[in-house]
Short mmCIF file of C-alpha atoms and ligand atoms in Angstrom, two decimals:
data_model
loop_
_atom_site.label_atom_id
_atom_site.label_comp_id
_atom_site.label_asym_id
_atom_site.label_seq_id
_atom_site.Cartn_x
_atom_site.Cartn_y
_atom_site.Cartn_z
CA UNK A 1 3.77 39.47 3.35
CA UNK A 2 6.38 37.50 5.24
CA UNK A 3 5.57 35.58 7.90
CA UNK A 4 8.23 34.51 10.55
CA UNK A 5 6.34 32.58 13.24
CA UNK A 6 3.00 30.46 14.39
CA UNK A 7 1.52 28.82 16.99
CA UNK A 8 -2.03 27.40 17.06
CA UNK A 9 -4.42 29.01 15.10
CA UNK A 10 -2.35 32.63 15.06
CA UNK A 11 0.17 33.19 12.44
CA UNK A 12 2.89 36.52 12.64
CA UNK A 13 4.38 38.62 9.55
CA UNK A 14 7.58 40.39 9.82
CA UNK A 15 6.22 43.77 11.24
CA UNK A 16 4.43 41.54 14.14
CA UNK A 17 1.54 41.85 12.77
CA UNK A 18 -1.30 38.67 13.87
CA UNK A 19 -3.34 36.88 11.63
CA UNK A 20 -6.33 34.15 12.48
CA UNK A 21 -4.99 31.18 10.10
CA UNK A 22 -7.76 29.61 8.13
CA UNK A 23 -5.83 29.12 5.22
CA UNK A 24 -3.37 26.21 7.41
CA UNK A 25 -0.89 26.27 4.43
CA UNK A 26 -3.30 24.52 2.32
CA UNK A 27 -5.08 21.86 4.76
CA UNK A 28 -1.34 20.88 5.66
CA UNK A 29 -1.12 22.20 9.79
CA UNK A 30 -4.53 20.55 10.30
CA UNK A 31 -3.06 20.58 14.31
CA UNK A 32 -2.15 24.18 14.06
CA UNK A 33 1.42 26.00 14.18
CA UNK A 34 4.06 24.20 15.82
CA UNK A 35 2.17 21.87 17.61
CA UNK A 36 4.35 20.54 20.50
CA UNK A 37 4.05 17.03 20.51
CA UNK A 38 4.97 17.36 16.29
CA UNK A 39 8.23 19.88 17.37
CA UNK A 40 9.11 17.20 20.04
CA UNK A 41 9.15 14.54 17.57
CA UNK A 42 10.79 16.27 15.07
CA UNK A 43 13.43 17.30 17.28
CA UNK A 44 13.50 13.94 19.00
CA UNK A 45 14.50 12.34 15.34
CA UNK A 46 16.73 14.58 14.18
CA UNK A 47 19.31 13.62 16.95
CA UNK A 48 18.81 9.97 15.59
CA UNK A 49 18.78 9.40 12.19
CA UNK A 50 18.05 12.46 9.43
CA UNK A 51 18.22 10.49 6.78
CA UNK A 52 19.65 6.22 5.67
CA UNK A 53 18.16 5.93 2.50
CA UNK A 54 15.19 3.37 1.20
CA UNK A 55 18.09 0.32 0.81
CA UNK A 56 17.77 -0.10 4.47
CA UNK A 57 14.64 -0.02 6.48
CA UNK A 58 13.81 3.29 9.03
CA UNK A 59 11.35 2.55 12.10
CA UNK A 60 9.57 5.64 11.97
CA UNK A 61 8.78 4.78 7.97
CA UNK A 62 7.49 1.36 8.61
CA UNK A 63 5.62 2.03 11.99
CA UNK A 64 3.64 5.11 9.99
CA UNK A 65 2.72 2.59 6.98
CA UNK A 66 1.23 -0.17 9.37
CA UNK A 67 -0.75 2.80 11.42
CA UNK A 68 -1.75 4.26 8.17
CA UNK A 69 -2.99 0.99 6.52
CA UNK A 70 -4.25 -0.11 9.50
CA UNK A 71 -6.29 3.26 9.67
CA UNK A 72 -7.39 3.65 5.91
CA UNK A 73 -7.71 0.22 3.24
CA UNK A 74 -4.83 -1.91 4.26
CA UNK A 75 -2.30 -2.96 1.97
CA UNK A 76 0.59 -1.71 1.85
CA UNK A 77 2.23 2.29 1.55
CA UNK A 78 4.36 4.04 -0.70
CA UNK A 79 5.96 6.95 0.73
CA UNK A 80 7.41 10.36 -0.97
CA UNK A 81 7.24 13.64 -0.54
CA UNK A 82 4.53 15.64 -2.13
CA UNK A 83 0.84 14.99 -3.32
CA UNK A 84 2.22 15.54 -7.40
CA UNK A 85 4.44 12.62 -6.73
CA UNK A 86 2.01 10.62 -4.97
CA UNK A 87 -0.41 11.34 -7.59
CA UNK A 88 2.64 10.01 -10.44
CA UNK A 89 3.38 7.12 -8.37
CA UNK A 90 -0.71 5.92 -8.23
CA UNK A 91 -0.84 6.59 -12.08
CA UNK A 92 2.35 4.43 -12.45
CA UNK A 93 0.92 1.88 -10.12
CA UNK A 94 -2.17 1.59 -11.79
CA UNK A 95 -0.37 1.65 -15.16
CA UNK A 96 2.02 -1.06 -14.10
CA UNK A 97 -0.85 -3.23 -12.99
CA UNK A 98 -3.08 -2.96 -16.31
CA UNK A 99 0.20 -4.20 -18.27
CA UNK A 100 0.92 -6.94 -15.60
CA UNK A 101 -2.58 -8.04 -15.97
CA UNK A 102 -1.98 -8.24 -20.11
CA UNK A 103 1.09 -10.19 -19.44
CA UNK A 104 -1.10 -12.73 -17.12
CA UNK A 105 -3.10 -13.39 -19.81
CA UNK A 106 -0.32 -14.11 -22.27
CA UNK A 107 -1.17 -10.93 -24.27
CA UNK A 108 1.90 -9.26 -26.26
CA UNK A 109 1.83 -5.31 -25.96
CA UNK A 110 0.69 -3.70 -28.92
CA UNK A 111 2.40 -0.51 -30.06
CA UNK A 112 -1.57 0.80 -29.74
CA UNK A 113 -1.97 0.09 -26.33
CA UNK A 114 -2.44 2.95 -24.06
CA UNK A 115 -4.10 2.39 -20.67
CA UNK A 116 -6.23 5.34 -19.66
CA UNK A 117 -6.98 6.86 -16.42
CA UNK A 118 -10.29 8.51 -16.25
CA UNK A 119 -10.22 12.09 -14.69
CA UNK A 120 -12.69 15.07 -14.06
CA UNK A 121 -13.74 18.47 -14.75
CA UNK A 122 -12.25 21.06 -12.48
CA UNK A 123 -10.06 18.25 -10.78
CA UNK A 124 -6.36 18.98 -9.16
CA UNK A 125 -4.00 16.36 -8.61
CA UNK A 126 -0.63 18.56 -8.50
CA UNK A 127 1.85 20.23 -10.95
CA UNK A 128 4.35 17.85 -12.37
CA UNK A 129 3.76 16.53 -15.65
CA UNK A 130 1.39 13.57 -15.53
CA UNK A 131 -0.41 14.91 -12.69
CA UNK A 132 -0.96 18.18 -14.68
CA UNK A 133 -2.20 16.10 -17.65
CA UNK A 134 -5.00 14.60 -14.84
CA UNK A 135 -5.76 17.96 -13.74
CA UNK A 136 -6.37 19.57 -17.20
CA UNK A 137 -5.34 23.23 -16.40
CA UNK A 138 -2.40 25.39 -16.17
CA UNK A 139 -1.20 23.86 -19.35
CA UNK A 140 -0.78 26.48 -21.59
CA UNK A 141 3.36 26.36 -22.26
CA UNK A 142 3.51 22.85 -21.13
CA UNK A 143 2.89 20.98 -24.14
CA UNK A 144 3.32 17.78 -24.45
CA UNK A 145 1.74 16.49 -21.65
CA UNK A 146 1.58 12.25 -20.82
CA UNK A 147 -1.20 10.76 -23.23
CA UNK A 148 -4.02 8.43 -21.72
CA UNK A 149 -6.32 11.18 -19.48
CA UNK A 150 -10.10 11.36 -20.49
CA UNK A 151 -12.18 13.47 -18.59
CA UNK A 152 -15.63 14.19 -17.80
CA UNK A 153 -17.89 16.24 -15.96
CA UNK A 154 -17.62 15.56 -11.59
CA UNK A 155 -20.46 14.27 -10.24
CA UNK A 156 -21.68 12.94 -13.76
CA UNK A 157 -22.29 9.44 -13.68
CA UNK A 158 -23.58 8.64 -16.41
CA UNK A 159 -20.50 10.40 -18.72
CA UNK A 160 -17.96 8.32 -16.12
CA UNK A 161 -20.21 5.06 -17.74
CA UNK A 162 -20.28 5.81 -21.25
CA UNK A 163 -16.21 6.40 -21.12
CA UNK A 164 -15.53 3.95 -18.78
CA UNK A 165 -14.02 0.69 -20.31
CA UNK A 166 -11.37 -1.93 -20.36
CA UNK A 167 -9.22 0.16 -21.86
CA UNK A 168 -9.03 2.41 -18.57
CA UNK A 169 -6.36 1.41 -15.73
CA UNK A 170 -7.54 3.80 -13.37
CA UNK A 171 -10.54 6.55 -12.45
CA UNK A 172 -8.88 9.65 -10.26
CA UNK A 173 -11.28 11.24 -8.36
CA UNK A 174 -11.31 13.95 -5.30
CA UNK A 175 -13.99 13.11 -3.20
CA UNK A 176 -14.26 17.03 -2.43
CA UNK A 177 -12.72 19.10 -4.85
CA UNK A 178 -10.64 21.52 -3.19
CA UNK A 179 -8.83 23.91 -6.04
CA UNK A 180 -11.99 23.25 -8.03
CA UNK A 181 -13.92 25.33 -6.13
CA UNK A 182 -14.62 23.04 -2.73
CA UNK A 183 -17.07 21.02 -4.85
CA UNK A 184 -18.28 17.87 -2.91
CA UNK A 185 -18.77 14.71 -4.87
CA UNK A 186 -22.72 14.11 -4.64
CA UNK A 187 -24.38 10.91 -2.63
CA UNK A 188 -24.46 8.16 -5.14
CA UNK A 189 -21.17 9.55 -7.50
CA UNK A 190 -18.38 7.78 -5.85
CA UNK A 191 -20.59 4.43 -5.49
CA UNK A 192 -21.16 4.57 -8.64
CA UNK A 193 -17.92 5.07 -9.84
CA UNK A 194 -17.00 1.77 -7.43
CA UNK A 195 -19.79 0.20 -9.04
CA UNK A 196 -17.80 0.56 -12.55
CA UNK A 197 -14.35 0.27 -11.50
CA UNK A 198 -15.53 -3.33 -10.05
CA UNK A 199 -17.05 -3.66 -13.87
CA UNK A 200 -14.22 -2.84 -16.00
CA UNK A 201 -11.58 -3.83 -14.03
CA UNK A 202 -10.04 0.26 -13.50
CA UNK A 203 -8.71 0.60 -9.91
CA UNK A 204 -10.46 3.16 -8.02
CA UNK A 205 -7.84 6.24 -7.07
CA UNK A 206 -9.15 8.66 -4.21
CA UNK A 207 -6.44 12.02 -4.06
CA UNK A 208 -7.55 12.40 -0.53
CA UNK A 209 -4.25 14.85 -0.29
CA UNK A 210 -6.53 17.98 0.94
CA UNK A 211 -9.78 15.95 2.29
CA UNK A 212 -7.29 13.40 4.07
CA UNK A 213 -6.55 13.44 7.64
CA UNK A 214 -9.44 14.88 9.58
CA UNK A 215 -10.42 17.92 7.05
CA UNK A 216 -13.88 16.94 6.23
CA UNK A 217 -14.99 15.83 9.90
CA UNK A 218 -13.89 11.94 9.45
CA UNK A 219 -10.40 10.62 9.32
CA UNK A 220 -10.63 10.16 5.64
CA UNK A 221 -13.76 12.02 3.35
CA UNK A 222 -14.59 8.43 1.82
CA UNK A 223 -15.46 7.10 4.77
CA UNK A 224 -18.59 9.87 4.59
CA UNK A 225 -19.61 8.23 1.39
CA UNK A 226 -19.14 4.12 2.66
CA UNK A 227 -17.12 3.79 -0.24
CA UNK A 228 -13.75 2.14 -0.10
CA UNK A 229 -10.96 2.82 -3.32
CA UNK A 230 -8.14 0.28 -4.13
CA UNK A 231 -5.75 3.43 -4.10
CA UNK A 232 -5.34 6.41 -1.66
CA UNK A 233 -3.25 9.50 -1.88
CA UNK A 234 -1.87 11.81 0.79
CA UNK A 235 0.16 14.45 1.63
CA UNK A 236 -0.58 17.83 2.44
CA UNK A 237 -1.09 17.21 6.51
CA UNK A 238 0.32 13.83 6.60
CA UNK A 239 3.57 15.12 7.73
CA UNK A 240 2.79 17.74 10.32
CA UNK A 241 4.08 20.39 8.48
CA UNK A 242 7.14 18.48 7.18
CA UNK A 243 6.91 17.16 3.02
CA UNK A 244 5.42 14.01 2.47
CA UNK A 245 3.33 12.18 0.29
CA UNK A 246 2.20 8.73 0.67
CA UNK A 247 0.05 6.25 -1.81
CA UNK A 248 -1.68 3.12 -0.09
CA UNK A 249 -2.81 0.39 -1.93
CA UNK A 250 -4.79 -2.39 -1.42
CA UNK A 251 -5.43 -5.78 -2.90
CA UNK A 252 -4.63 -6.56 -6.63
CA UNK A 253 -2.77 -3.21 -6.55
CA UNK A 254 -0.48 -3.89 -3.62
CA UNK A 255 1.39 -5.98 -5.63
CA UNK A 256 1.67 -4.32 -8.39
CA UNK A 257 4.64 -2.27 -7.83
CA UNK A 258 7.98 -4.81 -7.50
CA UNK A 259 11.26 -3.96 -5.89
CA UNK A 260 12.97 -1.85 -8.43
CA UNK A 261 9.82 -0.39 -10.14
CA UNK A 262 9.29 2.90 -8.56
CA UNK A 263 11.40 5.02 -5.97
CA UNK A 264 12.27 8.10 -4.12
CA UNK A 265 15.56 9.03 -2.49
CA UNK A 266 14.18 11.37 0.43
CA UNK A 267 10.36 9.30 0.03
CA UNK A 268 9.80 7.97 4.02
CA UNK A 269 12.59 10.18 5.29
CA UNK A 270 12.51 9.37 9.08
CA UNK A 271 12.24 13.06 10.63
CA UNK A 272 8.83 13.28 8.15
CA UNK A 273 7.83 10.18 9.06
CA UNK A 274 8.12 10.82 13.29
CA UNK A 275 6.59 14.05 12.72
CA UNK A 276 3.75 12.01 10.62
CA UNK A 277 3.50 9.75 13.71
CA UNK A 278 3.08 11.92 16.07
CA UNK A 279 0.43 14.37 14.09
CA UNK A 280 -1.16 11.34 13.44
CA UNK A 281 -1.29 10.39 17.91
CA UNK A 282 -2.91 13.66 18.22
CA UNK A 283 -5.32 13.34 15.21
CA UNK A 284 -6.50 10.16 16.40
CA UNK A 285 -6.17 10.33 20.32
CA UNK A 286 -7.89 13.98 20.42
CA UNK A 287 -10.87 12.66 17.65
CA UNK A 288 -9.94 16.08 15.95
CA UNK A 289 -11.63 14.55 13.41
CA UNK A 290 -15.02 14.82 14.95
CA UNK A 291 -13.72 18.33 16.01
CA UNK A 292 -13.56 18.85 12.48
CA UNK A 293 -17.49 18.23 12.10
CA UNK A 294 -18.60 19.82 14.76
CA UNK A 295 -17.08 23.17 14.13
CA UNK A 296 -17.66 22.99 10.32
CA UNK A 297 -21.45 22.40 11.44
CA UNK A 298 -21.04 25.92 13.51
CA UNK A 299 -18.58 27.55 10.15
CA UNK A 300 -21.18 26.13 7.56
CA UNK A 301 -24.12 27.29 9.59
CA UNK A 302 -22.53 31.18 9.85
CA UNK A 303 -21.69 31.28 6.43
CA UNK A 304 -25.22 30.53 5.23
CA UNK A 305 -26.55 33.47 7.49
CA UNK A 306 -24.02 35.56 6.08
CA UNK A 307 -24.91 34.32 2.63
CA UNK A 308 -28.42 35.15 3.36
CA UNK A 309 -27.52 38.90 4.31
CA UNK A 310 -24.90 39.16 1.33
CA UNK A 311 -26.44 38.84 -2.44
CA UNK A 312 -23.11 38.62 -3.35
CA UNK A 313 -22.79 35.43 -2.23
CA UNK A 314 -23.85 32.66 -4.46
CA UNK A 315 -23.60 29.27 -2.55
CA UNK A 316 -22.11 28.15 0.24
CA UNK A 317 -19.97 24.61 0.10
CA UNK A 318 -18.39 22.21 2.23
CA UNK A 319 -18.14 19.35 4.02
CA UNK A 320 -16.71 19.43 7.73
CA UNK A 321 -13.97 22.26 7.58
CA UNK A 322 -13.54 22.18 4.11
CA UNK A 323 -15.52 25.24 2.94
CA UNK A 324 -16.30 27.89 0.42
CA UNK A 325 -17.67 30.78 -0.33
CA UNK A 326 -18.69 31.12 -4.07
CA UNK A 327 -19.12 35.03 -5.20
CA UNK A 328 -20.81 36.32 -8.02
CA UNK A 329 -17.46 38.34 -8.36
CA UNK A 330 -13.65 37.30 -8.25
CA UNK A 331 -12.40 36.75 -4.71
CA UNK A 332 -8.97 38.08 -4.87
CA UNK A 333 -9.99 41.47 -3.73
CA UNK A 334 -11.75 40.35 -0.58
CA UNK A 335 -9.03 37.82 0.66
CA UNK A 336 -6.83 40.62 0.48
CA UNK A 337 -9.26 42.85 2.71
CA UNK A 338 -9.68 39.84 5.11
CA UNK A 339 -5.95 39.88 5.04
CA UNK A 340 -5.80 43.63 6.44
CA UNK A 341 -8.40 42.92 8.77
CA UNK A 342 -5.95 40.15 10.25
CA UNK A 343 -7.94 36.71 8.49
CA UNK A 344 -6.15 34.42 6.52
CA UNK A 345 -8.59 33.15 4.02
CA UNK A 346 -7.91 32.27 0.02
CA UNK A 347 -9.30 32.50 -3.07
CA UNK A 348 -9.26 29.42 -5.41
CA UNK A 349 -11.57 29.09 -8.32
CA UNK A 350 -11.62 32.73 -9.06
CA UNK A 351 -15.06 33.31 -7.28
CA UNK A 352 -14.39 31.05 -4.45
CA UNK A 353 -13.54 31.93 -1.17
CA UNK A 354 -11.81 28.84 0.97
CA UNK A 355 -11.35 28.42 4.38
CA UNK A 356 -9.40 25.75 5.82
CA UNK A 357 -8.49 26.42 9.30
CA UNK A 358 -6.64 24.19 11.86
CA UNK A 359 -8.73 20.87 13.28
CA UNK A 360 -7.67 22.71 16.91
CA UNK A 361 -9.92 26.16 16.16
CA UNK A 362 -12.62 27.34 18.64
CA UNK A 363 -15.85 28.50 18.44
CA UNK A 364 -14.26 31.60 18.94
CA UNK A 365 -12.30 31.70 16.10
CA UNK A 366 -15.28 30.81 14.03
CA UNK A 367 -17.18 33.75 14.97
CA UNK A 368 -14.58 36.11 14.63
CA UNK A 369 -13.49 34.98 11.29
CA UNK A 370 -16.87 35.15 10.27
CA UNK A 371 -17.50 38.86 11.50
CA UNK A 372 -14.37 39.39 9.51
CA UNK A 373 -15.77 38.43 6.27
CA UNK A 374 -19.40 40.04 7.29
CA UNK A 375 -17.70 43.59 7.74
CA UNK A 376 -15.27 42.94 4.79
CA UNK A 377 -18.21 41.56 2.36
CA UNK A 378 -20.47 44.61 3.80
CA UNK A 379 -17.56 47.42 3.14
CA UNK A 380 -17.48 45.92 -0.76
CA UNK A 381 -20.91 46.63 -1.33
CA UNK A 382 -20.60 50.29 0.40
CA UNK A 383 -17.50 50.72 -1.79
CA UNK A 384 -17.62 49.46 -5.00
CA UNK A 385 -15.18 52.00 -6.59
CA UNK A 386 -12.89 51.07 -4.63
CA UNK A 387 -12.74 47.82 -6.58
CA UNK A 388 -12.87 45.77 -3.32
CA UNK A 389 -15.29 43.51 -4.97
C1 PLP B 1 -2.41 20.02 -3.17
C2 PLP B 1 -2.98 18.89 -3.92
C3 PLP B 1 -2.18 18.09 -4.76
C4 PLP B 1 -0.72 18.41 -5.02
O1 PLP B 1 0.06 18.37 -3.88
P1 PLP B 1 1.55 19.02 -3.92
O2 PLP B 1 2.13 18.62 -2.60
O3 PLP B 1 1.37 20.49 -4.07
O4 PLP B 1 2.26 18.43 -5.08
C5 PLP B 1 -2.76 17.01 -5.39
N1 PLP B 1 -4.06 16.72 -5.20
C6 PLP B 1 -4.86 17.45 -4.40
C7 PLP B 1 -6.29 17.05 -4.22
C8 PLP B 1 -4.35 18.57 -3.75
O5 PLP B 1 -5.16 19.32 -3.00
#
């Protein structure tokens, strides 16, 4: 399929065919296709500057890391252009800090030394190489990967404290797993993990790069928990639409990184960083974060009815509109019959159907996605030769 236009919640292939987006290229046009006031800036910017380069300052860059600290933890922003490198760049930060501390004390590195970064079962935090090492699959063919990732089970607390030591620069967590199935982290998990980070000394990384920016039903998902991290990573809707990553850190880690230690040629390129503005006006000025809740209340709500009609549905996940569908079957074959039916939903997980439409979606768009994947899950059970399900 090729598609060649969007606006809103609608998305168009190359035979003109419409699709209902709730896919939003993977949580990233959280405002929909081409929304205006993004376009506007975008075009707005590119008759000013494209691109100057991080030796010289750019408005656009600095105004979006005062709204975004301002907004989130404080402290101070990194800016690139993708959640992998966001995720290197908080790895490296954290990293950089645990040896700083070392040298505080007057402690020579030892050739032993390896600060770790505590990371999860069925975690994502991007492709690249250290951020693949964090998310522990797709390896195969990769080898070597970065040393210095442990991981244990999500939502295990009590592995996190047995691993957990001084040894440990960093815990990574999602606070809802997205490619890992749209796993939540349970009440008590992330406080917990606080609890330790504050004990050994580890800063506390949130990859808010899917749950950021509205998804969930709150500006950021950890604000659902009351837990604050030292380190934040975005990307994925930050920009608009546009590619860009940002890490904010606060405290002890905003100081970690020193002119010279980390950088990015394109990172905080103005045009991404107008169109970041400006998604971020209508985020915040429109509360499509409370949007978010409301409608994933109505989404959530459907799906359990449908899950009650469907035995093929396991569970039902999610947190604002972040949600899944977990099948006692692979997915593949019914995203692709949502597909004909004109629904953009996707499969992650194997089992899991995810939907993650626009902030901007009606109720009206809920119920006909959902009577998509009612007749769709209904004609897989009537048909199981034809391999649907
Ligand atoms: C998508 C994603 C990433 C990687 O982002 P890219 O821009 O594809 O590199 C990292 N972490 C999480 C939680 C993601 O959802």
């Amino acid at each position: 399929m090729v598609l060649v236009r969007g606006e809103g919640t609608r998305v168009w292939d190359a035979e003109g065919k419409e699709y209902l987006d709730f896919v939003s290229g993977i949580s990233v046009n959280n405002l929909g296709h081409c929304h205006p006031r993004v376009v506007a800036a975008v075009r707005e910017q590119a008759g000013l500057l494209l691109h100057a380069s991080n030796l010289y300052h750019n408005r656009p860059q600095a105004e979006l890391a005062r709204r975004l600290a301002e907004l989130s933890i404080g402290g101070r922003v990194f800016f690139c252009n993708s959640g992998a490198e966001a995720v290197e760049a908080a790895i490296k930060l954290a990293r950089r800090l645990w040896w700083r501390r070392r040298e505080g004390r007057g402690e020579a590195p030892q050739a032993a030394d390896v600060p770790r970064v505590l990371v999860f079962e069925g975690a994502f935090h991007g492709r690249t190489l250290a951020a693949l090492a964090a998310t522990g699959r797709y390896l195969d063919g990769f080898a070597p990967l970065p040393p210095g990732f442990v991981r244990v089970p999500f939502n295990d607390l009590a592995a996190a404290e047995e691993a957990l030591d001084a040894t440990f620069c960093a815990v990574l967590v999602e606070p809802v797993q997205g490619e890992g199935g749209v796993v939540p982290a349970e009440a008590g998990f992330l406080g917990g993990l606080r609890r330790l980070c504050d004990r050994t000394g580890a800063l506390l990384i949130f990859d808010e790069i899917q749950t950021g920016l509205g998804r969930t039903g709150r500006l950021f998902a950890y604000q659902h928990y009351g837990v604050v991290p030292d380190v934040l990573t975005l990307a994925k809707a930050l920009g608009g639409g546009l590619p860009l990553g940002a890490v904010v850190a606060a405290g002890e880690a905003a100081d970690a990184f020193r002119p010279g230690d980390h950088g990015s040629t394109f990172g905080g390129n103005p045009v991404a960083c107008a169109a970041a503005l400006a998604a971020l006006d209508v985020l915040v000025e429109e509360d499509l974060p409370a949007r978010a809740a409301a409608l994933g209340d109505l989404l959530l709500g459907r799906l359990r009815e449908l899950a009650a009609r469907h035995p093929v549905v396991r569970e039902v996940r999610g947190l604002g509109l972040m949600a899944g569908l977990e099948l006692a079957v692979p997915a593949r074959p019914l995203v692709e019959a949502a597909r004909q039916a004109g629904l953009l939903v996707n499969c992650t997980a194997e089992r899991v159907v995810r939907l993650l439409p626009p902030l901007i979606i009606t109720e009206d768009d809920v119920e006909r996605a959902v009577a998509v994947l009612d007749a769709v899950l209904a004609a897989s059970v009537s048909r199981p030769q034809a391999s649907v399900l």
